[in-house]
Amino acid sequence: MARVVKARRNILPVSTPLTPQRKWRAITLATLLLVPAYWAIVAALVSLGSEDSRGAPNAGPLIAFGLCLLPFVFIALAFLSEHPNAPGASVKAMGMALLVGIPVSALAADAVTGLVAAVGAGGIVALRADVDHSWKARAVAVALATVYVFFLLRTASDVALLMGPVLPFTGIGVADHLSERKHDRERAAAARGTGR
């Protein structure tokens, strides 16, 4: 009996699409969790780059706090979006964040761009994907957010720092919305074609 209940629990969330209200609630709450982690890491990096170390805060505790909070961001995103395998998705999201964030930070020569790319890559895995959602569209959205932050840091650094934590999950949500609209149009066109 327990096996049947567990199997049913895994099938039901995937068969019924997540409502937009629940998806955006998950994105909003995960973003709110991301903001203190993001700002702690950015403050630590500014402290490390400061020439006058007497007035700068100690970077170690800030980096530790930010990095310790990141797994909870992915856990919140996975559980609130009703991912069928939320614990596994959270672990995969952390791995993906490391795999993407470290090389992007090295290529961009700044940590903020790498942090946005890392959080976005983890968000692709942690946020539940329904049938109409495209991994390619999600990856393009994260890449666009990363490139946008990269160029904003070179031109208007303050704006990039403010927008950094908002872009990754929001971009994924917008990509999912556009994928859903595209599939709805395709289904409507197919229904019109067969109705003749």
PDB file of C-alpha atoms in Angstrom:
ATOM      1  CA  MET A   1       0.000   0.000   0.000  1.00  0.00           C
ATOM      2  CA  ALA A   2       2.813   2.412   0.848  1.00  0.00           C
ATOM      3  CA  ARG A   3       4.406   1.730  -2.547  1.00  0.00           C
ATOM      4  CA  VAL A   4       1.156   2.621  -4.355  1.00  0.00           C
ATOM      5  CA  VAL A   5       0.742   5.844  -2.381  1.00  0.00           C
ATOM      6  CA  LYS A   6       4.326   6.859  -3.096  1.00  0.00           C
ATOM      7  CA  ALA A   7       3.921   6.140  -6.811  1.00  0.00           C
ATOM      8  CA  ARG A   8       0.671   8.078  -6.922  1.00  0.00           C
ATOM      9  CA  ARG A   9       2.295  11.029  -5.127  1.00  0.00           C
ATOM     10  CA  ASN A  10       5.033  11.165  -7.775  1.00  0.00           C
ATOM     11  CA  ILE A  11       2.607  10.996 -10.698  1.00  0.00           C
ATOM     12  CA  LEU A  12       0.016  13.542  -9.586  1.00  0.00           C
ATOM     13  CA  PRO A  13       2.198  16.675  -9.449  1.00  0.00           C
ATOM     14  CA  VAL A  14       3.592  16.005 -12.915  1.00  0.00           C
ATOM     15  CA  SER A  15       0.216  15.229 -14.513  1.00  0.00           C
ATOM     16  CA  THR A  16      -1.403  18.445 -13.303  1.00  0.00           C
ATOM     17  CA  PRO A  17       0.450  21.586 -14.362  1.00  0.00           C
ATOM     18  CA  LEU A  18       1.549  24.018 -11.690  1.00  0.00           C
ATOM     19  CA  THR A  19      -0.663  27.091 -11.586  1.00  0.00           C
ATOM     20  CA  PRO A  20       1.000  30.404 -12.464  1.00  0.00           C
ATOM     21  CA  GLN A  21       0.169  31.759  -9.003  1.00  0.00           C
ATOM     22  CA  ARG A  22       2.042  28.926  -7.285  1.00  0.00           C
ATOM     23  CA  LYS A  23       4.973  29.148  -9.675  1.00  0.00           C
ATOM     24  CA  TRP A  24       5.401  32.893  -9.168  1.00  0.00           C
ATOM     25  CA  ARG A  25       4.962  32.505  -5.423  1.00  0.00           C
ATOM     26  CA  ALA A  26       7.825  29.984  -5.439  1.00  0.00           C
ATOM     27  CA  ILE A  27       9.956  32.304  -7.591  1.00  0.00           C
ATOM     28  CA  THR A  28       9.209  35.313  -5.378  1.00  0.00           C
ATOM     29  CA  LEU A  29       9.953  33.568  -2.092  1.00  0.00           C
ATOM     30  CA  ALA A  30      13.132  31.959  -3.455  1.00  0.00           C
ATOM     31  CA  THR A  31      14.265  35.357  -4.733  1.00  0.00           C
ATOM     32  CA  LEU A  32      13.584  36.900  -1.320  1.00  0.00           C
ATOM     33  CA  LEU A  33      15.755  34.177   0.213  1.00  0.00           C
ATOM     34  CA  LEU A  34      18.432  34.796  -2.404  1.00  0.00           C
ATOM     35  CA  VAL A  35      18.731  38.523  -1.711  1.00  0.00           C
ATOM     36  CA  PRO A  36      20.491  38.271   1.701  1.00  0.00           C
ATOM     37  CA  ALA A  37      22.809  35.536   0.402  1.00  0.00           C
ATOM     38  CA  TYR A  38      23.639  37.605  -2.671  1.00  0.00           C
ATOM     39  CA  TRP A  39      24.257  40.803  -0.707  1.00  0.00           C
ATOM     40  CA  ALA A  40      26.405  39.015   1.868  1.00  0.00           C
ATOM     41  CA  ILE A  41      28.618  37.593  -0.871  1.00  0.00           C
ATOM     42  CA  VAL A  42      28.824  40.924  -2.707  1.00  0.00           C
ATOM     43  CA  ALA A  43      29.646  42.770   0.530  1.00  0.00           C
ATOM     44  CA  ALA A  44      32.405  40.251   1.250  1.00  0.00           C
ATOM     45  CA  LEU A  45      33.858  40.699  -2.220  1.00  0.00           C
ATOM     46  CA  VAL A  46      33.803  44.468  -1.850  1.00  0.00           C
ATOM     47  CA  SER A  47      35.480  44.089   1.533  1.00  0.00           C
ATOM     48  CA  LEU A  48      38.192  41.896   0.015  1.00  0.00           C
ATOM     49  CA  GLY A  49      38.790  44.407  -2.766  1.00  0.00           C
ATOM     50  CA  SER A  50      38.902  47.387  -0.420  1.00  0.00           C
ATOM     51  CA  GLU A  51      42.281  49.078  -0.080  1.00  0.00           C
ATOM     52  CA  ASP A  52      41.517  50.328   3.430  1.00  0.00           C
ATOM     53  CA  SER A  53      40.964  47.124   5.398  1.00  0.00           C
ATOM     54  CA  ARG A  54      40.438  48.929   8.731  1.00  0.00           C
ATOM     55  CA  GLY A  55      36.884  50.065   7.970  1.00  0.00           C
ATOM     56  CA  ALA A  56      35.882  47.051   5.883  1.00  0.00           C
ATOM     57  CA  PRO A  57      33.902  44.214   7.460  1.00  0.00           C
ATOM     58  CA  ASN A  58      35.420  40.767   7.820  1.00  0.00           C
ATOM     59  CA  ALA A  59      34.777  38.941   4.542  1.00  0.00           C
ATOM     60  CA  GLY A  60      34.907  35.379   5.895  1.00  0.00           C
ATOM     61  CA  PRO A  61      31.641  35.333   7.854  1.00  0.00           C
ATOM     62  CA  LEU A  62      29.821  37.149   5.051  1.00  0.00           C
ATOM     63  CA  ILE A  63      30.919  34.643   2.412  1.00  0.00           C
ATOM     64  CA  ALA A  64      30.096  31.755   4.757  1.00  0.00           C
ATOM     65  CA  PHE A  65      26.621  33.160   5.441  1.00  0.00           C
ATOM     66  CA  GLY A  66      25.914  33.708   1.739  1.00  0.00           C
ATOM     67  CA  LEU A  67      27.120  30.282   0.678  1.00  0.00           C
ATOM     68  CA  CYS A  68      25.265  28.555   3.537  1.00  0.00           C
ATOM     69  CA  LEU A  69      22.019  30.250   2.534  1.00  0.00           C
ATOM     70  CA  LEU A  70      22.205  29.256  -1.163  1.00  0.00           C
ATOM     71  CA  PRO A  71      21.125  25.608  -0.650  1.00  0.00           C
ATOM     72  CA  PHE A  72      18.021  26.832   1.170  1.00  0.00           C
ATOM     73  CA  VAL A  73      17.187  29.025  -1.817  1.00  0.00           C
ATOM     74  CA  PHE A  74      17.138  25.964  -4.063  1.00  0.00           C
ATOM     75  CA  ILE A  75      15.278  23.897  -1.456  1.00  0.00           C
ATOM     76  CA  ALA A  76      12.591  26.579  -1.204  1.00  0.00           C
ATOM     77  CA  LEU A  77      12.321  26.832  -4.981  1.00  0.00           C
ATOM     78  CA  ALA A  78      11.997  23.057  -5.416  1.00  0.00           C
ATOM     79  CA  PHE A  79       9.507  22.463  -2.613  1.00  0.00           C
ATOM     80  CA  LEU A  80       7.366  25.536  -3.269  1.00  0.00           C
ATOM     81  CA  SER A  81       7.145  24.713  -6.973  1.00  0.00           C
ATOM     82  CA  GLU A  82       6.011  21.199  -5.986  1.00  0.00           C
ATOM     83  CA  HIS A  83       8.867  19.456  -7.773  1.00  0.00           C
ATOM     84  CA  PRO A  84       8.137  15.693  -7.753  1.00  0.00           C
ATOM     85  CA  ASN A  85      11.671  14.983  -6.483  1.00  0.00           C
ATOM     86  CA  ALA A  86      12.375  18.178  -4.549  1.00  0.00           C
ATOM     87  CA  PRO A  87      15.259  16.878  -2.375  1.00  0.00           C
ATOM     88  CA  GLY A  88      17.093  15.409  -5.368  1.00  0.00           C
ATOM     89  CA  ALA A  89      16.424  18.518  -7.453  1.00  0.00           C
ATOM     90  CA  SER A  90      17.879  20.702  -4.686  1.00  0.00           C
ATOM     91  CA  VAL A  91      21.091  18.670  -4.593  1.00  0.00           C
ATOM     92  CA  LYS A  92      21.357  18.716  -8.394  1.00  0.00           C
ATOM     93  CA  ALA A  93      20.746  22.481  -8.352  1.00  0.00           C
ATOM     94  CA  MET A  94      23.707  22.999  -6.028  1.00  0.00           C
ATOM     95  CA  GLY A  95      25.921  20.874  -8.246  1.00  0.00           C
ATOM     96  CA  MET A  96      24.782  22.732 -11.344  1.00  0.00           C
ATOM     97  CA  ALA A  97      25.403  26.060  -9.606  1.00  0.00           C
ATOM     98  CA  LEU A  98      29.001  25.046  -8.920  1.00  0.00           C
ATOM     99  CA  LEU A  99      29.561  23.633 -12.415  1.00  0.00           C
ATOM    100  CA  VAL A 100      28.311  26.805 -14.089  1.00  0.00           C
ATOM    101  CA  GLY A 101      29.221  29.513 -11.576  1.00  0.00           C
ATOM    102  CA  ILE A 102      32.929  28.817 -11.206  1.00  0.00           C
ATOM    103  CA  PRO A 103      33.809  28.842 -14.935  1.00  0.00           C
ATOM    104  CA  VAL A 104      31.589  31.855 -15.653  1.00  0.00           C
ATOM    105  CA  SER A 105      33.207  33.800 -12.795  1.00  0.00           C
ATOM    106  CA  ALA A 106      36.627  32.915 -14.179  1.00  0.00           C
ATOM    107  CA  LEU A 107      35.699  33.913 -17.741  1.00  0.00           C
ATOM    108  CA  ALA A 108      33.927  37.118 -16.749  1.00  0.00           C
ATOM    109  CA  ALA A 109      36.626  38.086 -14.234  1.00  0.00           C
ATOM    110  CA  ASP A 110      33.961  39.157 -11.749  1.00  0.00           C
ATOM    111  CA  ALA A 111      32.028  37.238  -9.148  1.00  0.00           C
ATOM    112  CA  VAL A 112      28.645  38.893  -9.632  1.00  0.00           C
ATOM    113  CA  THR A 113      28.218  37.582 -13.185  1.00  0.00           C
ATOM    114  CA  GLY A 114      29.243  34.117 -12.028  1.00  0.00           C
ATOM    115  CA  LEU A 115      26.838  34.283  -9.099  1.00  0.00           C
ATOM    116  CA  VAL A 116      23.917  35.208 -11.375  1.00  0.00           C
ATOM    117  CA  ALA A 117      24.828  32.389 -13.784  1.00  0.00           C
ATOM    118  CA  ALA A 118      25.212  29.904 -10.911  1.00  0.00           C
ATOM    119  CA  VAL A 119      21.882  30.766  -9.316  1.00  0.00           C
ATOM    120  CA  GLY A 120      20.149  30.687 -12.693  1.00  0.00           C
ATOM    121  CA  ALA A 121      21.625  27.289 -13.594  1.00  0.00           C
ATOM    122  CA  GLY A 122      20.562  25.906 -10.223  1.00  0.00           C
ATOM    123  CA  GLY A 123      17.127  27.421 -10.675  1.00  0.00           C
ATOM    124  CA  ILE A 124      16.674  25.613 -13.994  1.00  0.00           C
ATOM    125  CA  VAL A 125      17.027  22.315 -12.139  1.00  0.00           C
ATOM    126  CA  ALA A 126      15.206  23.257  -8.928  1.00  0.00           C
ATOM    127  CA  LEU A 127      12.105  24.884 -10.427  1.00  0.00           C
ATOM    128  CA  ARG A 128       9.580  22.276 -11.488  1.00  0.00           C
ATOM    129  CA  ALA A 129       9.332  21.850 -15.249  1.00  0.00           C
ATOM    130  CA  ASP A 130       5.962  20.872 -16.661  1.00  0.00           C
ATOM    131  CA  VAL A 131       5.308  19.304 -20.063  1.00  0.00           C
ATOM    132  CA  ASP A 132       5.074  22.626 -21.914  1.00  0.00           C
ATOM    133  CA  HIS A 133       8.328  23.983 -20.452  1.00  0.00           C
ATOM    134  CA  SER A 134      11.534  23.905 -22.442  1.00  0.00           C
ATOM    135  CA  TRP A 135      14.984  23.406 -20.919  1.00  0.00           C
ATOM    136  CA  LYS A 136      16.431  25.260 -23.892  1.00  0.00           C
ATOM    137  CA  ALA A 137      14.237  28.311 -23.261  1.00  0.00           C
ATOM    138  CA  ARG A 138      15.213  28.284 -19.589  1.00  0.00           C
ATOM    139  CA  ALA A 139      18.919  28.088 -20.471  1.00  0.00           C
ATOM    140  CA  VAL A 140      18.571  30.966 -22.942  1.00  0.00           C
ATOM    141  CA  ALA A 141      16.827  33.064 -20.273  1.00  0.00           C
ATOM    142  CA  VAL A 142      19.634  32.435 -17.765  1.00  0.00           C
ATOM    143  CA  ALA A 143      22.267  33.157 -20.413  1.00  0.00           C
ATOM    144  CA  LEU A 144      20.550  36.445 -21.302  1.00  0.00           C
ATOM    145  CA  ALA A 145      20.354  37.449 -17.625  1.00  0.00           C
ATOM    146  CA  THR A 146      24.045  36.614 -17.196  1.00  0.00           C
ATOM    147  CA  VAL A 147      25.133  38.569 -20.282  1.00  0.00           C
ATOM    148  CA  TYR A 148      22.920  41.486 -19.234  1.00  0.00           C
ATOM    149  CA  VAL A 149      24.533  41.637 -15.789  1.00  0.00           C
ATOM    150  CA  PHE A 150      28.001  41.270 -17.339  1.00  0.00           C
ATOM    151  CA  PHE A 151      27.499  44.301 -19.584  1.00  0.00           C
ATOM    152  CA  LEU A 152      25.727  46.313 -16.883  1.00  0.00           C
ATOM    153  CA  LEU A 153      28.715  45.801 -14.580  1.00  0.00           C
ATOM    154  CA  ARG A 154      30.962  47.341 -17.222  1.00  0.00           C
ATOM    155  CA  THR A 155      28.713  50.355 -17.854  1.00  0.00           C
ATOM    156  CA  ALA A 156      26.528  51.015 -14.798  1.00  0.00           C
ATOM    157  CA  SER A 157      27.806  48.842 -11.966  1.00  0.00           C
ATOM    158  CA  ASP A 158      25.307  50.010  -9.341  1.00  0.00           C
ATOM    159  CA  VAL A 159      22.319  48.988 -11.446  1.00  0.00           C
ATOM    160  CA  ALA A 160      23.818  45.554 -12.118  1.00  0.00           C
ATOM    161  CA  LEU A 161      24.394  44.992  -8.418  1.00  0.00           C
ATOM    162  CA  LEU A 162      20.796  45.889  -7.624  1.00  0.00           C
ATOM    163  CA  MET A 163      19.277  43.747 -10.379  1.00  0.00           C
ATOM    164  CA  GLY A 164      21.531  40.714  -9.889  1.00  0.00           C
ATOM    165  CA  PRO A 165      19.373  38.659  -7.491  1.00  0.00           C
ATOM    166  CA  VAL A 166      16.110  39.418  -9.302  1.00  0.00           C
ATOM    167  CA  LEU A 167      17.028  38.280 -12.816  1.00  0.00           C
ATOM    168  CA  PRO A 168      17.779  34.526 -12.696  1.00  0.00           C
ATOM    169  CA  PHE A 169      14.523  33.069 -11.351  1.00  0.00           C
ATOM    170  CA  THR A 170      12.387  35.748 -13.002  1.00  0.00           C
ATOM    171  CA  GLY A 171      13.981  34.956 -16.354  1.00  0.00           C
ATOM    172  CA  ILE A 172      13.200  31.260 -15.923  1.00  0.00           C
ATOM    173  CA  GLY A 173       9.582  32.076 -15.040  1.00  0.00           C
ATOM    174  CA  VAL A 174       9.199  34.297 -18.099  1.00  0.00           C
ATOM    175  CA  ALA A 175      10.765  31.599 -20.307  1.00  0.00           C
ATOM    176  CA  ASP A 176       8.265  29.051 -18.964  1.00  0.00           C
ATOM    177  CA  HIS A 177       5.387  31.449 -19.611  1.00  0.00           C
ATOM    178  CA  LEU A 178       6.512  32.033 -23.202  1.00  0.00           C
ATOM    179  CA  SER A 179       6.919  28.279 -23.757  1.00  0.00           C
ATOM    180  CA  GLU A 180       3.376  27.689 -22.476  1.00  0.00           C
ATOM    181  CA  ARG A 181       1.988  30.366 -24.804  1.00  0.00           C
ATOM    182  CA  LYS A 182       3.854  28.855 -27.758  1.00  0.00           C
ATOM    183  CA  HIS A 183       2.452  25.391 -27.041  1.00  0.00           C
ATOM    184  CA  ASP A 184      -1.058  26.827 -26.607  1.00  0.00           C
ATOM    185  CA  ARG A 185      -0.819  28.505 -30.024  1.00  0.00           C
ATOM    186  CA  GLU A 186       0.441  25.274 -31.595  1.00  0.00           C
ATOM    187  CA  ARG A 187      -2.409  23.283 -30.050  1.00  0.00           C
ATOM    188  CA  ALA A 188      -4.965  25.873 -31.215  1.00  0.00           C
ATOM    189  CA  ALA A 189      -3.537  25.773 -34.742  1.00  0.00           C
ATOM    190  CA  ALA A 190      -3.630  21.956 -34.731  1.00  0.00           C
ATOM    191  CA  ALA A 191      -7.228  21.989 -33.471  1.00  0.00           C
ATOM    192  CA  ARG A 192      -8.241  24.416 -36.244  1.00  0.00           C
ATOM    193  CA  GLY A 193      -6.445  22.233 -38.800  1.00  0.00           C
ATOM    194  CA  THR A 194      -8.227  19.046 -37.724  1.00  0.00           C
ATOM    195  CA  GLY A 195     -11.585  20.783 -37.323  1.00  0.00           C
ATOM    196  CA  ARG A 196     -11.904  21.533 -41.024  1.00  0.00           C
TER     197      ARG A 196
END
